[in-house]
Structures are given as C-alpha cells and as structure tokens.
mmCIF file of N, CA, C and O in Angstrom:
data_model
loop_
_atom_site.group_PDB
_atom_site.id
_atom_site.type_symbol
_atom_site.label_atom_id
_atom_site.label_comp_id
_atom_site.label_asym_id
_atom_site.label_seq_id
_atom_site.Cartn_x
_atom_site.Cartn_y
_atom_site.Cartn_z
ATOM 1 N N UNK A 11 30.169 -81.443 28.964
ATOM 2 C CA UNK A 11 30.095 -81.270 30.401
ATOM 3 C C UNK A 11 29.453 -79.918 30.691
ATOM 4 O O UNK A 11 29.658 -78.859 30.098
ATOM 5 N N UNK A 12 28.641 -80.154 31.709
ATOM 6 C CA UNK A 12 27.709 -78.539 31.709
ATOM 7 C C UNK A 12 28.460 -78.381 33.816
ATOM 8 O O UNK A 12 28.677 -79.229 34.681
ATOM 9 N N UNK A 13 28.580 -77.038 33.776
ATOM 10 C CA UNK A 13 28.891 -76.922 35.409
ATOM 11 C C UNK A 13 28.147 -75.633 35.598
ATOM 12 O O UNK A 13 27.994 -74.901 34.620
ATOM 13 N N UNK A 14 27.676 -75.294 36.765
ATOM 14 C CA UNK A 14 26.654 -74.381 37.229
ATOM 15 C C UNK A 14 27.268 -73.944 38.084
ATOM 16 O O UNK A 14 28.146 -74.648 38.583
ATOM 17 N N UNK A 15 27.030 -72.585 38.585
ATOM 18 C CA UNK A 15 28.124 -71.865 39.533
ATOM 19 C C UNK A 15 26.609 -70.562 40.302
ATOM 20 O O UNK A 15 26.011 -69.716 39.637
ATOM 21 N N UNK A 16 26.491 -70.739 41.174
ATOM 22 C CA UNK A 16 25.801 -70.068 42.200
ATOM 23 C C UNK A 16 26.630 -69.061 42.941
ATOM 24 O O UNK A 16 27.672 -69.340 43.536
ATOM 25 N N UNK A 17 25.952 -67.564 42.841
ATOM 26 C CA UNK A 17 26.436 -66.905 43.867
ATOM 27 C C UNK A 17 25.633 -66.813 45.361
ATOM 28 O O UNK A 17 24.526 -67.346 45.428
ATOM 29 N N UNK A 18 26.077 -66.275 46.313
ATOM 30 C CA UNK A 18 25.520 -66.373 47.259
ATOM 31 C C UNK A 18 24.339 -66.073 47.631
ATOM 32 O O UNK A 18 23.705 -66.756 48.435
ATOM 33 N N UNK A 19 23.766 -64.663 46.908
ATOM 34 C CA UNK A 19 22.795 -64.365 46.850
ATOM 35 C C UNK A 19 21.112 -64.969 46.258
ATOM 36 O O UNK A 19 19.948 -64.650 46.499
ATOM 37 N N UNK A 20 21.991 -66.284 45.127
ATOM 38 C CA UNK A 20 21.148 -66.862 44.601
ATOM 39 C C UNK A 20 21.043 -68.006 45.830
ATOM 40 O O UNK A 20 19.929 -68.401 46.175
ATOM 41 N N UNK A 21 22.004 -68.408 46.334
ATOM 42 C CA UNK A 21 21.826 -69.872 47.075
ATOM 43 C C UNK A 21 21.201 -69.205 48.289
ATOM 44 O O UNK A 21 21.238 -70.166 49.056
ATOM 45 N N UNK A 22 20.647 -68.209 48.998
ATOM 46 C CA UNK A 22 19.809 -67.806 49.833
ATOM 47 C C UNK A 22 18.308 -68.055 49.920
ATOM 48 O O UNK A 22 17.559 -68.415 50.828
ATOM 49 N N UNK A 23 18.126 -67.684 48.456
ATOM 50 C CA UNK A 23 17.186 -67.615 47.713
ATOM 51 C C UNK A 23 16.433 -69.018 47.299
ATOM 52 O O UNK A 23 15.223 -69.194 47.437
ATOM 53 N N UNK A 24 17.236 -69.863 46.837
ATOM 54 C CA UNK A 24 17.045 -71.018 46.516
ATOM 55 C C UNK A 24 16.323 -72.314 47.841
ATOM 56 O O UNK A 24 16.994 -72.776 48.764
ATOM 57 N N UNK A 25 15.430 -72.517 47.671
ATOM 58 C CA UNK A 25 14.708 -73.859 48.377
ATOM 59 C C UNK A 25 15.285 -74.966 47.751
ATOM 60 O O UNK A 25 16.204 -75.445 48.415
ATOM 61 N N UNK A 26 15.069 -75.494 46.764
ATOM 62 C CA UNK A 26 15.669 -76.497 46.320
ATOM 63 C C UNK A 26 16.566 -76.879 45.836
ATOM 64 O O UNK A 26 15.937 -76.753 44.785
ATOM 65 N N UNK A 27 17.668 -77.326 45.465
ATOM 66 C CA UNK A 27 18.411 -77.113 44.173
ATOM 67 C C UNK A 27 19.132 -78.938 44.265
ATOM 68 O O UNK A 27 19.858 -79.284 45.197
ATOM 69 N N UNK A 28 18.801 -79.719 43.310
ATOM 70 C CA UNK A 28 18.883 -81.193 42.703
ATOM 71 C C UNK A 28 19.974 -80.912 41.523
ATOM 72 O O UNK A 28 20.112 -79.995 40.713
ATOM 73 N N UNK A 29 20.807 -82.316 41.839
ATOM 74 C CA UNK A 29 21.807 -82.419 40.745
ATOM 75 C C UNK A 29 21.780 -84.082 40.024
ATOM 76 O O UNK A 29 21.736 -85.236 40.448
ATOM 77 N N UNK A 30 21.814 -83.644 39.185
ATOM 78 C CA UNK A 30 21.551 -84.953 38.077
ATOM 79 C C UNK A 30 22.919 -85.388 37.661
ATOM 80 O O UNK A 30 23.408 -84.460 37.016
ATOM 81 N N UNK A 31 23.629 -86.243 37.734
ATOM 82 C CA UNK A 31 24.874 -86.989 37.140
ATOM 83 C C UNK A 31 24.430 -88.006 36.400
ATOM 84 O O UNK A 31 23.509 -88.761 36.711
ATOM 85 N N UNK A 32 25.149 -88.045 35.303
ATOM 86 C CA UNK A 32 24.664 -88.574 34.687
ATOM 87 C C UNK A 32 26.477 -89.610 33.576
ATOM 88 O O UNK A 32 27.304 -89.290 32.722
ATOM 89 N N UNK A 33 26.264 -90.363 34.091
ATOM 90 C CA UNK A 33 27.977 -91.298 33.552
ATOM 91 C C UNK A 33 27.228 -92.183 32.427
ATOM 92 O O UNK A 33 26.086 -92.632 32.527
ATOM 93 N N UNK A 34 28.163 -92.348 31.271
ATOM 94 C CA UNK A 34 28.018 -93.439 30.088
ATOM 95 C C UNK A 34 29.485 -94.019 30.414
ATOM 96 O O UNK A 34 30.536 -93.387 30.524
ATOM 97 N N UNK A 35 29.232 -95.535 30.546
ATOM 98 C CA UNK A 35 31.239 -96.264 30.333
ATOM 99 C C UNK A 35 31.176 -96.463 28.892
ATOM 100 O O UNK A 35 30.145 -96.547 28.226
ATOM 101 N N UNK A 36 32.621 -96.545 28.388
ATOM 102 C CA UNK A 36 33.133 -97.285 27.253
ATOM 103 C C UNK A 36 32.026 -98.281 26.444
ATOM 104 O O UNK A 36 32.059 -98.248 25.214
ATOM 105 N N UNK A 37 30.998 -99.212 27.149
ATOM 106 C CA UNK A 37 30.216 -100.140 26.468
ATOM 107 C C UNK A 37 29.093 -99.908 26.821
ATOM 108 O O UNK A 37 28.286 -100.813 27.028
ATOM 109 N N UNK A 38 28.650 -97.913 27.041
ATOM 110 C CA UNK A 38 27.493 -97.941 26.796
ATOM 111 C C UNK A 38 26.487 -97.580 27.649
ATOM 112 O O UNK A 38 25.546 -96.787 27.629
ATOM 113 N N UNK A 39 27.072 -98.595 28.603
ATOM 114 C CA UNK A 39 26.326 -98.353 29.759
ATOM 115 C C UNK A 39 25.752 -97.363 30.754
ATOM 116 O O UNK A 39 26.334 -97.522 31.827
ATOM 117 N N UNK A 40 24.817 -96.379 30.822
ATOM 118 C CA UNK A 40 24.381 -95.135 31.361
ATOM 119 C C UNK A 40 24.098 -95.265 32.663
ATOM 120 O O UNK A 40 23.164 -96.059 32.763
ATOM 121 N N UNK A 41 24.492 -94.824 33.842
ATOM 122 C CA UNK A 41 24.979 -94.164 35.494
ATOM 123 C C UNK A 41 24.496 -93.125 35.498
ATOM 124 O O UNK A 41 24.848 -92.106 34.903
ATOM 125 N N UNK A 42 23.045 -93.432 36.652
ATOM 126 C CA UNK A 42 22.727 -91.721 37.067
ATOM 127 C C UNK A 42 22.262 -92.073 38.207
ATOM 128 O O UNK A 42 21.737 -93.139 38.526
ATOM 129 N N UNK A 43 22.542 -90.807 39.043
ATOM 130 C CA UNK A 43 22.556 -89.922 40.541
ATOM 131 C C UNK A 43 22.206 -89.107 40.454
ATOM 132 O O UNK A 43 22.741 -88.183 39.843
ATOM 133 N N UNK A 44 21.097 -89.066 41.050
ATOM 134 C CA UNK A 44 20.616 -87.855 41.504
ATOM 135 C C UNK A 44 20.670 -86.975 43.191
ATOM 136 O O UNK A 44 19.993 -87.509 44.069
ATOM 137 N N UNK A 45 21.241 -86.042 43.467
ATOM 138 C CA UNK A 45 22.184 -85.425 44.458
ATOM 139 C C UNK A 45 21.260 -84.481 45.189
ATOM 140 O O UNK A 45 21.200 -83.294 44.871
ATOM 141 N N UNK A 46 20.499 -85.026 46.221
ATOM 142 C CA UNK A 46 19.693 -83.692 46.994
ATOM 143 C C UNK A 46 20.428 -82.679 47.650
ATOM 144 O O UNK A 46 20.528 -82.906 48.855
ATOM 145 N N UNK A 47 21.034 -81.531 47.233
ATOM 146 C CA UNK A 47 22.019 -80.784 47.869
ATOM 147 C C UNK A 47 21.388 -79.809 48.864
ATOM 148 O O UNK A 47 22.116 -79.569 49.828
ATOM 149 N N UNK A 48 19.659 -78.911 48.849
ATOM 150 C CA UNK A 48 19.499 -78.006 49.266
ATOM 151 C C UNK A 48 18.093 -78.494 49.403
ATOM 152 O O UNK A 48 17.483 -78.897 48.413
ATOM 153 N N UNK A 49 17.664 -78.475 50.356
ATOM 154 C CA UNK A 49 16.405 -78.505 51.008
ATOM 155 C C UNK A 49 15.823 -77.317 51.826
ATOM 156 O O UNK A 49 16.501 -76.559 52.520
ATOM 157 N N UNK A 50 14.313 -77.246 51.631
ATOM 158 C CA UNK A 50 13.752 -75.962 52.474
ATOM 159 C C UNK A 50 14.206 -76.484 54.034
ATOM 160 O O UNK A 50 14.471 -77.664 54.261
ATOM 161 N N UNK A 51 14.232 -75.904 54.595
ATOM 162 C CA UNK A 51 14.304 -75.833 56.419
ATOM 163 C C UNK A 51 12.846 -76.103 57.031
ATOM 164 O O UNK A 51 11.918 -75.312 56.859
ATOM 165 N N UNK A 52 12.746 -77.134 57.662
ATOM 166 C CA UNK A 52 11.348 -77.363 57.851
ATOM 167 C C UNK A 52 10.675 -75.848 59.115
ATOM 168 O O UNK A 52 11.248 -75.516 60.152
ATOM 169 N N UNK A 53 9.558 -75.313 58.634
ATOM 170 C CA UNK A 53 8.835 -74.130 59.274
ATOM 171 C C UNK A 53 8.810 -75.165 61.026
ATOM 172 O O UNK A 53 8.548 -76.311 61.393
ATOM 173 N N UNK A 54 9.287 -73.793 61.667
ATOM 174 C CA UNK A 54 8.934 -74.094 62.858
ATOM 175 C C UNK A 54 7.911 -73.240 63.542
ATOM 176 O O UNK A 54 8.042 -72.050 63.257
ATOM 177 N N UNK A 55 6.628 -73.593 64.616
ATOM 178 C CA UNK A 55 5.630 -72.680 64.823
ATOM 179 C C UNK A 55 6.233 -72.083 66.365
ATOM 180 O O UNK A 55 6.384 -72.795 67.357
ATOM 181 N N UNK A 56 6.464 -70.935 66.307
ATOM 182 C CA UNK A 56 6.988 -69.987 67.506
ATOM 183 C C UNK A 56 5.287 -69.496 67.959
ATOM 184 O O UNK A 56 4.464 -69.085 67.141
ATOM 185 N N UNK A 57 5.053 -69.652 69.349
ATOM 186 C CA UNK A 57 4.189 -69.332 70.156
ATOM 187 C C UNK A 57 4.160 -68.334 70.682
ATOM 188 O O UNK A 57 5.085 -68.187 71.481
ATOM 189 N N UNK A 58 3.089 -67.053 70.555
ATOM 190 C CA UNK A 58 3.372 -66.064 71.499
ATOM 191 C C UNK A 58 3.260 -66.170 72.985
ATOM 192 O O UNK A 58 2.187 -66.528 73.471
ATOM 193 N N UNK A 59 4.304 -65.881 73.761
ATOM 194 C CA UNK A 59 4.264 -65.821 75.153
ATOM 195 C C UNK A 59 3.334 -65.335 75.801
ATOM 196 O O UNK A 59 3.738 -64.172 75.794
ATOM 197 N N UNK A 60 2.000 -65.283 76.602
ATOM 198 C CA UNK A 60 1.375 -64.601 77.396
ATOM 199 C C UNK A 60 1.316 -64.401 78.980
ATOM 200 O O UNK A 60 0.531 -63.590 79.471
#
C-alpha cells in the first residue's frame, strides 16, 4: 500500500493532482479508478475599466 501526504504549501502549488486505485479480489480480478481530485481553475479575462 503506498499513501501520499501533501502539505499545504505543496497543494497550492499543485494544478493537477490524479489518483490511481487500483483493487485485485481473491480470484484475480484487477479494479481501477482513477480519481480527478485537483484541477487548474479555469483563467478568467478581467477587463480594464475605461
């Protein structure tokens, strides 16, 4: 089992960040998810006032 631990300063920083799960059952069988947790903020265009 792998676990990842972010401090705040990194998750500021971070645009993306994807999580992969990944399950095997008893007979084998392999389960994966993939987890969009952090997305950029889409740019918004601010107009100068005249």
């Amino acid at each position: 089992m792998e676990l990842l631990a972010l401090g705040s300063k990194v998750l500021e920083r971070l645009a993306v960040l994807d999580i992969k799960i990944q399950v095997t059952d008893v007979l084998g069988d392999v389960y994966e998810r993939d987890l969009q947790c952090i997305r950029p903020l889409p740019r918004t265009r601010h107009s100068a006032s005249t």
